[in-house]
Coordinates of C-alpha atoms (C1' of nucleotides) in Angstrom, one line a residue:
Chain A
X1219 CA 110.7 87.7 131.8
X1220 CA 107.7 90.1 132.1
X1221 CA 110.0 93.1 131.9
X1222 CA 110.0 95.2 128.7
X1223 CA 113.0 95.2 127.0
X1224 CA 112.9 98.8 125.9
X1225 CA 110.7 101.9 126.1
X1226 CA 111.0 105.6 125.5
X1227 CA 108.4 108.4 125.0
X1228 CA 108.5 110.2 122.0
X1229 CA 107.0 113.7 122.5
X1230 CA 105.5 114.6 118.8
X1231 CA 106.0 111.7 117.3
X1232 CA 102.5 111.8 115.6
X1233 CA 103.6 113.4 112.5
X1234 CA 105.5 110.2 111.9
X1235 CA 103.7 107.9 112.7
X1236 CA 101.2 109.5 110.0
X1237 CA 103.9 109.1 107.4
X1238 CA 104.7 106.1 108.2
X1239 CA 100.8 105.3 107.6
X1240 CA 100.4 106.5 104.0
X1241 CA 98.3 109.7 104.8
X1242 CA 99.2 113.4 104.2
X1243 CA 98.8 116.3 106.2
X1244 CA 98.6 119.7 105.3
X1245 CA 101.6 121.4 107.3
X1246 CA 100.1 123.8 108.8
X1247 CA 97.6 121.7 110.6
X1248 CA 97.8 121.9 114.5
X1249 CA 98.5 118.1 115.3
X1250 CA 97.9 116.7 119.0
X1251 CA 101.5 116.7 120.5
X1252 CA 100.8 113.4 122.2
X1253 CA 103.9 111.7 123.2
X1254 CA 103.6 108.0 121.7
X1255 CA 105.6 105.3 123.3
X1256 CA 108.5 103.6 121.1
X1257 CA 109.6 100.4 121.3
X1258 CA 113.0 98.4 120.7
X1259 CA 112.5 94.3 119.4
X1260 CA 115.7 93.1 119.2
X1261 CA 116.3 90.0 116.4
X1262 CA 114.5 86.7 117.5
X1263 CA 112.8 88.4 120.5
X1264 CA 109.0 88.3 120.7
X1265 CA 106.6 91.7 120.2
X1266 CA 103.6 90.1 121.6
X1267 CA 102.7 86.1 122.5
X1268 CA 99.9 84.7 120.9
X1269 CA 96.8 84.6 123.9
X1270 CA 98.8 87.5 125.4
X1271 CA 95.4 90.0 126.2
X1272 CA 94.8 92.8 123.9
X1273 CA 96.7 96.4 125.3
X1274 CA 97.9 97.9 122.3
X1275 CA 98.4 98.2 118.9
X1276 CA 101.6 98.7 116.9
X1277 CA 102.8 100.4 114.3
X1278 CA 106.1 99.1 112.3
X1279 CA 108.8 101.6 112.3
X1280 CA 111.4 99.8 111.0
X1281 CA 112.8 95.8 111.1
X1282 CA 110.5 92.9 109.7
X1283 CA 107.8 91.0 112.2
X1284 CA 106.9 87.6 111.4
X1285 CA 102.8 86.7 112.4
X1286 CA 102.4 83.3 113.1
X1287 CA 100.0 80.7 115.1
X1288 CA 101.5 77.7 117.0
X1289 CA 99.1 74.5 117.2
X1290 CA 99.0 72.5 119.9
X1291 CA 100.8 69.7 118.3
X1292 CA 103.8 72.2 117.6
X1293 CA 103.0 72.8 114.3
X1294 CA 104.2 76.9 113.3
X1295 CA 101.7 78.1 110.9
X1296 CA 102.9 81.8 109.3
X1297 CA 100.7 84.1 108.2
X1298 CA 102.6 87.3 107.6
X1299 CA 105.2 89.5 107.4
X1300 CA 105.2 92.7 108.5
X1301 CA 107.3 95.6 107.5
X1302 CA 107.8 99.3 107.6
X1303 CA 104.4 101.2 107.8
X1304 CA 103.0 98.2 108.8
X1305 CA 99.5 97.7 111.6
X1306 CA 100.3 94.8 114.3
X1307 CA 98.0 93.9 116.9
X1308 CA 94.8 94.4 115.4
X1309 CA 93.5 90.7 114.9
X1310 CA 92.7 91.4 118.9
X1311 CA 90.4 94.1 118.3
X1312 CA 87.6 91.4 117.7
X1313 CA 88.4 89.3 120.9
X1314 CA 90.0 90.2 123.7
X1315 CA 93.5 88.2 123.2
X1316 CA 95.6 88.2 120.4
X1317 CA 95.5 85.5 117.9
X1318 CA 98.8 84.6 117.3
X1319 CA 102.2 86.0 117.7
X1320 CA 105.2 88.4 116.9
X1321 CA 108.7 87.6 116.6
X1322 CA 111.3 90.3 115.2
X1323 CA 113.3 88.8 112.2
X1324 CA 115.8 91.6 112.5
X1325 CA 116.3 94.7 115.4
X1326 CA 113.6 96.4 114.9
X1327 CA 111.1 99.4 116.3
X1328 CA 107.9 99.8 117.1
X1329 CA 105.3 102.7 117.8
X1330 CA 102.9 101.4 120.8
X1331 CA 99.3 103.0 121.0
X1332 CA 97.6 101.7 123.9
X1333 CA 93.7 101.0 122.9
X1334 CA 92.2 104.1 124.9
X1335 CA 95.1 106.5 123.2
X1336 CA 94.1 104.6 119.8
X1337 CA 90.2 105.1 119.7
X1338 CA 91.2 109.1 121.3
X1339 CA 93.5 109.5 118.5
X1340 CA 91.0 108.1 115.7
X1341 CA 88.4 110.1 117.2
X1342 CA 90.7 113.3 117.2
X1343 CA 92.5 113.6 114.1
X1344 CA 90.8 112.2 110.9
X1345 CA 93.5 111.8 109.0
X1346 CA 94.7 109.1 111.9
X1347 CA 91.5 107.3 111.0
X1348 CA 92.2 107.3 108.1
X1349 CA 95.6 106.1 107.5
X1350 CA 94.5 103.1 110.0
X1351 CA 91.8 102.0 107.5
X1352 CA 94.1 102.4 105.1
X1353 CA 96.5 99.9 106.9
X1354 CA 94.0 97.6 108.3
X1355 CA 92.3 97.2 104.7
X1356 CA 96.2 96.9 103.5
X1357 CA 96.2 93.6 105.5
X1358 CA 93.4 92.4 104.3
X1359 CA 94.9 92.4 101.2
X1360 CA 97.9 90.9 102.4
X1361 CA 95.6 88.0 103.5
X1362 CA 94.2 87.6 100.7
X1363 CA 96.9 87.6 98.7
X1364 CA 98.1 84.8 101.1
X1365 CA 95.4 82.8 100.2
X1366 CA 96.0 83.4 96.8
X1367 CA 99.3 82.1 96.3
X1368 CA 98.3 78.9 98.9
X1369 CA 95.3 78.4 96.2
X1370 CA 98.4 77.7 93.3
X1371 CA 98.8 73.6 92.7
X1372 CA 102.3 73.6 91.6
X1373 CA 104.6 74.9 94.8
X1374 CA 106.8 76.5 92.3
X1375 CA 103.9 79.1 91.3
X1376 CA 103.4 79.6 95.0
X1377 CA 106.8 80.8 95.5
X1378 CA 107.0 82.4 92.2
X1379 CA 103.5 84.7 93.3
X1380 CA 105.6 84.9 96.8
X1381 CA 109.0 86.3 95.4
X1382 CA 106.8 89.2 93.1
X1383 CA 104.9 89.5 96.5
X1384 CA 108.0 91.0 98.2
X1385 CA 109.4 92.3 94.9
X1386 CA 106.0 94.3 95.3
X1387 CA 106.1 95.4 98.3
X1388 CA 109.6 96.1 98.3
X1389 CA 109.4 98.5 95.2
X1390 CA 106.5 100.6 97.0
X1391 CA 109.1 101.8 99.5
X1392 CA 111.3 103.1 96.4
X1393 CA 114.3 100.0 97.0
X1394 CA 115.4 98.4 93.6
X1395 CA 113.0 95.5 94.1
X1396 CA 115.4 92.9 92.2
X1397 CA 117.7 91.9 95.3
X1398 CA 116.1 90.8 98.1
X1399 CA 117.4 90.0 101.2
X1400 CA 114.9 86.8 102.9
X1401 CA 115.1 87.4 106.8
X1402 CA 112.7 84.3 106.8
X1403 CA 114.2 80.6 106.8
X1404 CA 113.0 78.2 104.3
X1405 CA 110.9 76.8 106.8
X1406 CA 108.9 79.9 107.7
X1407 CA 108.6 80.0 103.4
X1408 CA 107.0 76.4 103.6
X1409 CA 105.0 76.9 106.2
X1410 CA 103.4 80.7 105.0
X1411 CA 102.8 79.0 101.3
X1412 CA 101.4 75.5 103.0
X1413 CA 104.4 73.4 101.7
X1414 CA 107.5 71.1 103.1
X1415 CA 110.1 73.1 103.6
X1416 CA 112.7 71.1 101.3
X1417 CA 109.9 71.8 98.5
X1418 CA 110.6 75.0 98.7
X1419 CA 114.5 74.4 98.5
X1420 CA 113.4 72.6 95.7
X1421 CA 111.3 75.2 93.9
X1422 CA 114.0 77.5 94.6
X1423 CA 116.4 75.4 92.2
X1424 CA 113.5 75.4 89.6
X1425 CA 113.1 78.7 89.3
X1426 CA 116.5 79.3 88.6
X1427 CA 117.0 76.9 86.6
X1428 CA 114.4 78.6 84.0
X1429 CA 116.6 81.5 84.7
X1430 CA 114.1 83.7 86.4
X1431 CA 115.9 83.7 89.7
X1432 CA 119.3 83.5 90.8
X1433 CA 119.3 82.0 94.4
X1434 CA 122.4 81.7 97.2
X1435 CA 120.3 81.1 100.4
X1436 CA 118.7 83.9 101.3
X1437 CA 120.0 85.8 98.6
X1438 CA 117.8 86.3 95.5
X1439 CA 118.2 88.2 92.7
X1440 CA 115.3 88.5 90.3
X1441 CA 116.9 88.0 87.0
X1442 CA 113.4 88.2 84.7
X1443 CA 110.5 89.9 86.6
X1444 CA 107.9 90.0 83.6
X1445 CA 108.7 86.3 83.4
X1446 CA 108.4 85.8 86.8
X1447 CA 104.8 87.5 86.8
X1448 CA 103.9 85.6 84.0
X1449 CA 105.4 82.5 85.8
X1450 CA 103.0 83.2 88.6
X1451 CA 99.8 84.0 86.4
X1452 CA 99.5 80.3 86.7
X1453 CA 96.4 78.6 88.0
X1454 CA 94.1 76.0 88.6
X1455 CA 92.6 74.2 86.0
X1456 CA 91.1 77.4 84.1
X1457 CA 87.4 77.2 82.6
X1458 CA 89.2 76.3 79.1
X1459 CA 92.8 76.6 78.8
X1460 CA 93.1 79.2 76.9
X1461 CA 96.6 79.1 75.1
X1462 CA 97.3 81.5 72.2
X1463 CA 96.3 84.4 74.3
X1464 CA 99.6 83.5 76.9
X1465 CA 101.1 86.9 77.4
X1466 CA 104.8 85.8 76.5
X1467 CA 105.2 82.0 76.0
X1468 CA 106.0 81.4 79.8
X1469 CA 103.1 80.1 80.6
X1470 CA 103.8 76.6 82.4
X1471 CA 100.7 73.7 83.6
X1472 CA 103.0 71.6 84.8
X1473 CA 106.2 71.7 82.6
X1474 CA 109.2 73.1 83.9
X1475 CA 111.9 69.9 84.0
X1476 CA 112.9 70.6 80.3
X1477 CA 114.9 73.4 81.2
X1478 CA 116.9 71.5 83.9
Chain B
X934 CA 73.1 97.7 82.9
X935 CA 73.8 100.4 86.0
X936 CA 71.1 100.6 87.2
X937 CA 70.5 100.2 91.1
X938 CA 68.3 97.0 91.8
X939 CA 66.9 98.7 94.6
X940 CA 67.5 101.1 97.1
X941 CA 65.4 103.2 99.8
X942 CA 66.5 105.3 102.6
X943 CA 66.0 104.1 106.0
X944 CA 65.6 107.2 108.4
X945 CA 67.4 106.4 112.3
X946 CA 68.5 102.9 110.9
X947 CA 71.7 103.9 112.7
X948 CA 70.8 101.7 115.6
X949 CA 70.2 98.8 113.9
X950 CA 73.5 99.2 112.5
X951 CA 75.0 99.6 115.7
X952 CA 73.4 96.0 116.8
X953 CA 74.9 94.5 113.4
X954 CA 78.6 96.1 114.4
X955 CA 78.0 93.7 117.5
X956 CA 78.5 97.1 120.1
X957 CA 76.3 98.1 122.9
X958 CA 75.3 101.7 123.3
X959 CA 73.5 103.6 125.8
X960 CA 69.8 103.7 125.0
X961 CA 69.7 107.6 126.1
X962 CA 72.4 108.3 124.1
X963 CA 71.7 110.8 121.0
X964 CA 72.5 109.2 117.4
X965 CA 72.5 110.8 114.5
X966 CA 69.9 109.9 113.0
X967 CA 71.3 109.8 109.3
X968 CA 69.3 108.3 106.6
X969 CA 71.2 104.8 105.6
X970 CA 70.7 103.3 101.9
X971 CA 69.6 99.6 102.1
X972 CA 70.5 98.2 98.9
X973 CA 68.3 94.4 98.2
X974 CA 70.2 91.6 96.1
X975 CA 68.5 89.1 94.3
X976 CA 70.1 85.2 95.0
X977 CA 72.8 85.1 91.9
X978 CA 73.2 88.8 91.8
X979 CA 76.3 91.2 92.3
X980 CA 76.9 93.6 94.4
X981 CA 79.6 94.9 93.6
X982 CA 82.1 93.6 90.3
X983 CA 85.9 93.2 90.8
X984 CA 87.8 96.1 89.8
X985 CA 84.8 98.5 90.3
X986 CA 85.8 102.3 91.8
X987 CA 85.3 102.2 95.9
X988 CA 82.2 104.2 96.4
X989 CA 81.0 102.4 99.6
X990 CA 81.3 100.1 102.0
X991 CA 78.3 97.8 103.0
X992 CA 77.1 96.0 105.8
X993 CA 75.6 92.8 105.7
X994 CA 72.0 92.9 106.6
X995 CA 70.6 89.7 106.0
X996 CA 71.5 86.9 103.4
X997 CA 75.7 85.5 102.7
X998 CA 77.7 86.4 99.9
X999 CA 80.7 85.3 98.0
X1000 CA 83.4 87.1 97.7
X1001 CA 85.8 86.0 95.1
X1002 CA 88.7 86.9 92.4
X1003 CA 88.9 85.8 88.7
X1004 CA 92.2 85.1 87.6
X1005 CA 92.4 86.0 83.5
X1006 CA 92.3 82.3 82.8
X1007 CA 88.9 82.2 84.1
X1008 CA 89.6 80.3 87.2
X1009 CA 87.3 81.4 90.4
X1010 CA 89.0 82.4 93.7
X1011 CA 86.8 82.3 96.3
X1012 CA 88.0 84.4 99.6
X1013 CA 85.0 84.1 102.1
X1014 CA 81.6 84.2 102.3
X1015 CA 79.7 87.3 104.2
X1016 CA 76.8 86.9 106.5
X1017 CA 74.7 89.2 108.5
X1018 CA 77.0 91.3 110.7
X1019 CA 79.9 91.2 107.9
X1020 CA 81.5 94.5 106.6
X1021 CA 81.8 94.0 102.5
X1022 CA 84.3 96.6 100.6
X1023 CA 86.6 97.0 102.7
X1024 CA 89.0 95.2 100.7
X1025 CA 89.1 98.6 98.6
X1026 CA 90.1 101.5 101.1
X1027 CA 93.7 101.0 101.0
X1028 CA 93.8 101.4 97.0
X1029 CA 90.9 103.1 94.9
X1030 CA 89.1 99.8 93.5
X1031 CA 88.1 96.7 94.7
X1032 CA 90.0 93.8 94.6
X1033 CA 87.0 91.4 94.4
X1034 CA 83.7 90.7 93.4
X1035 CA 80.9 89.7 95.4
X1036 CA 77.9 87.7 94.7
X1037 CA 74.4 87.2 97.1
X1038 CA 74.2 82.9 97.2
X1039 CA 70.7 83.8 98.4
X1040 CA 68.6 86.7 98.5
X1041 CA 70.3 89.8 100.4
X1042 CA 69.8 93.1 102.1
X1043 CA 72.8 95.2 102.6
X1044 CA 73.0 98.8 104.2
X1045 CA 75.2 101.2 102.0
X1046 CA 77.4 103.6 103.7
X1047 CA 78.9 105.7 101.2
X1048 CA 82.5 107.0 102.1
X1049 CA 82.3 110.1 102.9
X1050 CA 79.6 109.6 105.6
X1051 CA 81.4 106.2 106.7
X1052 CA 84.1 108.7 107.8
X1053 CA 81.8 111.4 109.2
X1054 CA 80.1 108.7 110.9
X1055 CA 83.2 107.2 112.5
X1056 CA 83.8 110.5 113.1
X1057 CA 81.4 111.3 115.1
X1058 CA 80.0 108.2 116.8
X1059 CA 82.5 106.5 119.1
X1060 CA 80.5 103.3 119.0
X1061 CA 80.1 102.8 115.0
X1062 CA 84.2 103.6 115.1
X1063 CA 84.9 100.6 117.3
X1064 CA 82.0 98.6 115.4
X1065 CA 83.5 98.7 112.2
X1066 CA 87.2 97.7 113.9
X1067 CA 85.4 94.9 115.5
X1068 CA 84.4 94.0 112.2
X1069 CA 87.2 94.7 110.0
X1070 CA 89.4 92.6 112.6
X1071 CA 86.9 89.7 112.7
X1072 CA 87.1 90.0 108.4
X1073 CA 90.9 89.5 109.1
X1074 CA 90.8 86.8 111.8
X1075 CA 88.4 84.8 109.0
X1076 CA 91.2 85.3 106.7
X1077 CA 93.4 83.9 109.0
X1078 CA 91.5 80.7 109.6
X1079 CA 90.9 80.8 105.7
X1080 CA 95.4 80.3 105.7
X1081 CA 94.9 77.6 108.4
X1082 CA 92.8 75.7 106.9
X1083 CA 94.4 75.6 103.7
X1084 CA 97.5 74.8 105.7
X1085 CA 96.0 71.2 106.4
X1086 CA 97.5 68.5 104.1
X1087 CA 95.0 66.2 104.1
X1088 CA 91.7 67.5 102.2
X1089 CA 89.5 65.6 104.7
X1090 CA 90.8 68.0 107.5
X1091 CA 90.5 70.9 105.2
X1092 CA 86.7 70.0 105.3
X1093 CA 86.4 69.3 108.6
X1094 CA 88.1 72.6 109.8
X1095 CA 85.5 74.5 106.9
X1096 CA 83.1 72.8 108.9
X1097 CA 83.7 73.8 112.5
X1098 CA 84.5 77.2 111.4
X1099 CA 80.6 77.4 109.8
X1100 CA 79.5 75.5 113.0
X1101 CA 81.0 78.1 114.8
X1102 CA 80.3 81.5 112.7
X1103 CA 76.5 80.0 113.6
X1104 CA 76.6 79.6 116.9
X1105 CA 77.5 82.9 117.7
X1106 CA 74.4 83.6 115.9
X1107 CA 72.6 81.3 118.5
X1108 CA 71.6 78.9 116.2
X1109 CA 71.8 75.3 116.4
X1110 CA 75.2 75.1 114.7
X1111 CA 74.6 71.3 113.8
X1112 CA 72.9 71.9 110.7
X1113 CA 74.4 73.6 108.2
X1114 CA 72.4 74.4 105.0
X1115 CA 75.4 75.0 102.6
X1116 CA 74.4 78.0 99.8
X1117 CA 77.9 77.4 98.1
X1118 CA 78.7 74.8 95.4
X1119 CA 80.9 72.2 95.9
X1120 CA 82.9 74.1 93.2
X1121 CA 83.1 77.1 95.7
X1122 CA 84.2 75.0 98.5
X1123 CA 86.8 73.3 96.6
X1124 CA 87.9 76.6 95.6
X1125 CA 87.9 78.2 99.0
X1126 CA 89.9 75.4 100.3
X1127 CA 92.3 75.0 97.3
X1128 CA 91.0 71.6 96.1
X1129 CA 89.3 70.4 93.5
X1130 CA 85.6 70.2 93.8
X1131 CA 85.5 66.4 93.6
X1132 CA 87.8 66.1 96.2
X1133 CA 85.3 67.8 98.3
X1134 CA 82.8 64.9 97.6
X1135 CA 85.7 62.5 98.2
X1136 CA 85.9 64.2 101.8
X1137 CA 82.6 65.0 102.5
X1138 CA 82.2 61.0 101.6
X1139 CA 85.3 60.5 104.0
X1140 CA 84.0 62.3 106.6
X1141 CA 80.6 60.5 106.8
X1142 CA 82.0 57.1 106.9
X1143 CA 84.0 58.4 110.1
X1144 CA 80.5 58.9 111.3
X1145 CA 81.4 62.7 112.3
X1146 CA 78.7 64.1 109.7
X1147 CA 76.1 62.9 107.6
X1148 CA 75.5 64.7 104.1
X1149 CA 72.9 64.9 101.4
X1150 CA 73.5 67.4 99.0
X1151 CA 73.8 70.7 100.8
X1152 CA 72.4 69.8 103.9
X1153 CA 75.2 68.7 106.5
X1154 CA 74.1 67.3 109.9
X1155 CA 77.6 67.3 112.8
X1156 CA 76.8 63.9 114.3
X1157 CA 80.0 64.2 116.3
X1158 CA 81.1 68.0 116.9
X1159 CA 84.1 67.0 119.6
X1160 CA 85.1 64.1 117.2
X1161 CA 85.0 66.5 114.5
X1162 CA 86.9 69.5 116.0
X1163 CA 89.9 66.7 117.1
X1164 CA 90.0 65.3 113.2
X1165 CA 90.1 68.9 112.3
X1166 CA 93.5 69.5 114.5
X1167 CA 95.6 67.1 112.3
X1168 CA 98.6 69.5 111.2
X1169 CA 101.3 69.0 108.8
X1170 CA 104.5 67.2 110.9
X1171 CA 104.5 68.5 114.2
X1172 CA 107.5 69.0 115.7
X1173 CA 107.1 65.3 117.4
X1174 CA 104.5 63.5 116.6
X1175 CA 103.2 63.5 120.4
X1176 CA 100.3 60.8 120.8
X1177 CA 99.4 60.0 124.3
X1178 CA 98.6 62.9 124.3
X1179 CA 95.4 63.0 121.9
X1180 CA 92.5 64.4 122.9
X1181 CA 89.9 61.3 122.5
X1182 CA 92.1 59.1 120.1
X1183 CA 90.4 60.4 116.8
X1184 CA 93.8 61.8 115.4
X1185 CA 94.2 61.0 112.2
X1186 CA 97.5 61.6 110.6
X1187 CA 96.5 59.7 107.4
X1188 CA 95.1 56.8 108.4
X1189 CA 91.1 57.0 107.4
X1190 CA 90.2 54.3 105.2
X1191 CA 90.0 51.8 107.9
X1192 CA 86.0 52.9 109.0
X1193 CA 84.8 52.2 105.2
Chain C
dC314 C1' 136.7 73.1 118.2
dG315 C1' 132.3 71.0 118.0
dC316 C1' 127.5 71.5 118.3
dG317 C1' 123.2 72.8 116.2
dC318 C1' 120.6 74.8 112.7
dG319 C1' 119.6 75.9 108.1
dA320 C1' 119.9 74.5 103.3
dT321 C1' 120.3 71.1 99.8
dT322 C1' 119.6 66.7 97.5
dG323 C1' 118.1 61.8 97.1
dA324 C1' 114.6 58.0 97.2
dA325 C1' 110.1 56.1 97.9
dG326 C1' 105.2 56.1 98.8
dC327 C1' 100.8 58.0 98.4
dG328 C1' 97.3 61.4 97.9
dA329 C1' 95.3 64.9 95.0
dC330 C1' 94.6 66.4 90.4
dT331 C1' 92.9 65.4 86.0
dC332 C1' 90.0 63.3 82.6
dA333 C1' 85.9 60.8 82.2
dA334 C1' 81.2 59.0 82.7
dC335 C1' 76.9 58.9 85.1
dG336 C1' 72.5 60.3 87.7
dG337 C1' 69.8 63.9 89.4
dC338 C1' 67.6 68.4 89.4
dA339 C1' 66.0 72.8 87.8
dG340 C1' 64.9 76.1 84.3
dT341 C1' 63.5 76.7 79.6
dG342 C1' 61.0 76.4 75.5
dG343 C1' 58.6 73.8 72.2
Chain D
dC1259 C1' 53.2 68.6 79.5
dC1260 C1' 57.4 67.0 78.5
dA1261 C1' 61.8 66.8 76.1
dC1262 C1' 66.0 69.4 76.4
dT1263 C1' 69.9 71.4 78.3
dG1264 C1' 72.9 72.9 81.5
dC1265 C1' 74.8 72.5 86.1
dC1266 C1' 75.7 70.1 90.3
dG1267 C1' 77.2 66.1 92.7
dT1268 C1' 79.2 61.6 92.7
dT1269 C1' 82.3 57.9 91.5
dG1270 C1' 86.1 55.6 88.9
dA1271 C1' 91.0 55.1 87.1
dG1272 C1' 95.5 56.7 86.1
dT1273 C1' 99.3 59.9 86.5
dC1274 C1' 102.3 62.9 88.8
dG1275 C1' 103.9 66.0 92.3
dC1276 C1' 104.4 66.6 97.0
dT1277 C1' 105.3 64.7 101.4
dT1278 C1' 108.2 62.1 104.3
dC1279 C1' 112.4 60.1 105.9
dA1280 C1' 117.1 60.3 105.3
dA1281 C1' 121.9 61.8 104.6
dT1282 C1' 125.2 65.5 103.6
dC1283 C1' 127.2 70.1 103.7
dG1284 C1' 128.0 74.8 105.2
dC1285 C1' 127.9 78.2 108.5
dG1286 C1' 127.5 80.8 113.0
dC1287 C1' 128.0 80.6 117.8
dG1288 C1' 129.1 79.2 122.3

DNA sequence: CGCGCGATTGAAGCGACTCAACGGCAGTGG
DNA sequence: CCACTGCCGTTGAGTCGCTTCAATCGCGCG
């Protein structure tokens, strides 16, 4: 139960980990050799329970996390996904427990810096610092653009911003950013962009039926990404909707069942 | 146009800071005693526009701001609103311009740290370090409650969760925490919780018919904070609707038109 | 092989969006 | 001093999209 699946020291490991945190280095700098613990998540297993007191924070080496709050009724409220490069842990740095929890949505690894090691290693090597703040302000973005594509009315625009989200974030690591692979079910969908999950089933089918997507469960191929974007460009009720300025004609309020 | 409202240097208003950051320090301890740029903003005023260069980052002196995102259509995303304590800009540091603007709904005092001494400072003072990740992890645990409660189905609950979080953000201010002077419109609201602003009347309404508040304008009175925080729990489907359980019996799933 | 879970699709009800009108308040300028 | 003009807040009515409940199918795993 309390056991940890998997540990192993890394001795000069830090060089990575700065990779893996955006930040460059000159070469020649003398880096502190400080052996960071690694961590194996197999799929479905759990990083960190939500109330579990803060020890550590995490860096994503590889696999996909999925951040989400459980309410006391049951109800599995997702906030995130977290991917290569990626800070974990840090919504404890204001309390002293974390907030909500971390399952692994594939095998995946994990860098572990306990909080004393984490401050030492700030204080020690700038470009540490750095990269962190680069991460931390990274998912603040994140957040935001969470609460960006909850603020859409129609559920297809939500999963429209979602799918350029990923195609996004996907491209920044240098993959083709067309095909993605979901490791999320449509219920973890539904619940990160505040829908039922059959909505999204259903949004699924709309979007391909304009032809911007072509779907086969967790398959997705983006067949039009400029139309996609300008899919997702819509809104609430603007100030003045403003037609005659729509970037390429796919513009849709509310219309979308004539292409069925 | 660019010119600077106001600013004046404050010499060993590193302390104060320190107290804002929400950390202790010793009181023999040496601080740097760098001069810090307080920066005054008039009710209605900027600080900073969307999509300006990161120059700084600010900390909230006195006063609450907006922070919001306008969408090319015109429509006005609001993401949070900063109060004294809050770190502003950070949204910024993991590209090289700001993601959103910020507006003072009453007059303001902010400290300006540029960069490169919000580095040099973190650098060298342990305690501003962990003040600011306090601070940016407090930014993204308001995010987080910012998903949650535009999770909630109902709009009533999306209210009445907005309202226990502002009860709350005052307390810790040791304030009553039962009034609530609102700064923001009901046009922000709506936007912060992804309604439309006369659904936030609707609710508002809603809410003081249940007798849990009672509301004139901007000024919101909690009659019933316990009854309040159990009305704000109701979730999309749980897993089973478990009743018996309920707190007090104020559990609304959509039933709330019966106390008209 | 059967069980369970994920995904899809259908049908029905209702709640939020939208458009609209009205009263109140503040700032402005004649 | 007082119209005038926005903006904010409230309330009403109608439409429509999402939720909810339900059934079905496919797939992986014990």
């Amino acid at each position: 139960m309390n056991s940890i699946p998997m540990r192993e020291l890394h001795p000069g490991a830090v060089p990575e980990m700065l990779a893996l945190l955006g930040v460059c280095v000159d070469p020649g700098q003398k880096l502190p050799d400080m052996p960071l613990a690694e961590r194996r998540i197999r799929a479905g297993q759990s990083l960190f329970f939500e109330g579990a007191p803060a020890t550590s924070i995490y860096v994503v080496r590889a696999g996909t996390f999925k951040a989400f709050h459980t309410a006391e009724d049951g109800y599995e409220q997702v906030f995130g996904f977290a991917r290569r490069g990626d800070l974990l842990g840090c919504d404890a740095l204001s309390g002293d427990c974390h907030l909500m929890g971390t399952v692994a949505l594939e095998d995946a690894s994990v860098y572990v810096v306990a909080l004393p090691d984490f401050y030492a290693l700030a204080q020690s090597l700038p470009a540490f610092h750095r990269g962190v703040m680069r991460a931390v302000s990274g998912a603040m973005v994140d957040l935001t653009q969470l609460a960006d594509m909850m603020a859409a009315v129609a559920s297809e625009v939500r999963l429209a911003r979602f799918l350029v989200h990923l195609s996004r974030r996907m491209s920044i690591g240098g993959q083709p950013s067309t095909f993605l692979h979901l490791l999320m079910t449509r219920r973890d969908i539904g619940s990160y962009l505040g829908v039922a999950h059959e909505t999204i089933s259903r949004s699924f089918a709309a979007l391909a039926a304009l032809r911007l997507v072509k779907v086969n469960q967790r398959e997705v191929e983006i067949l039009d990404l400029a139309g996609l974007q300008g899919f997702a460009q819509g809104t609430r009720t603007p100030v003045k909707a403003s037609f005659g300025t729509a970037v390429a004609g796919l513009r849709p309020g509310r219309v979308l069942a004539l292409a069925a």
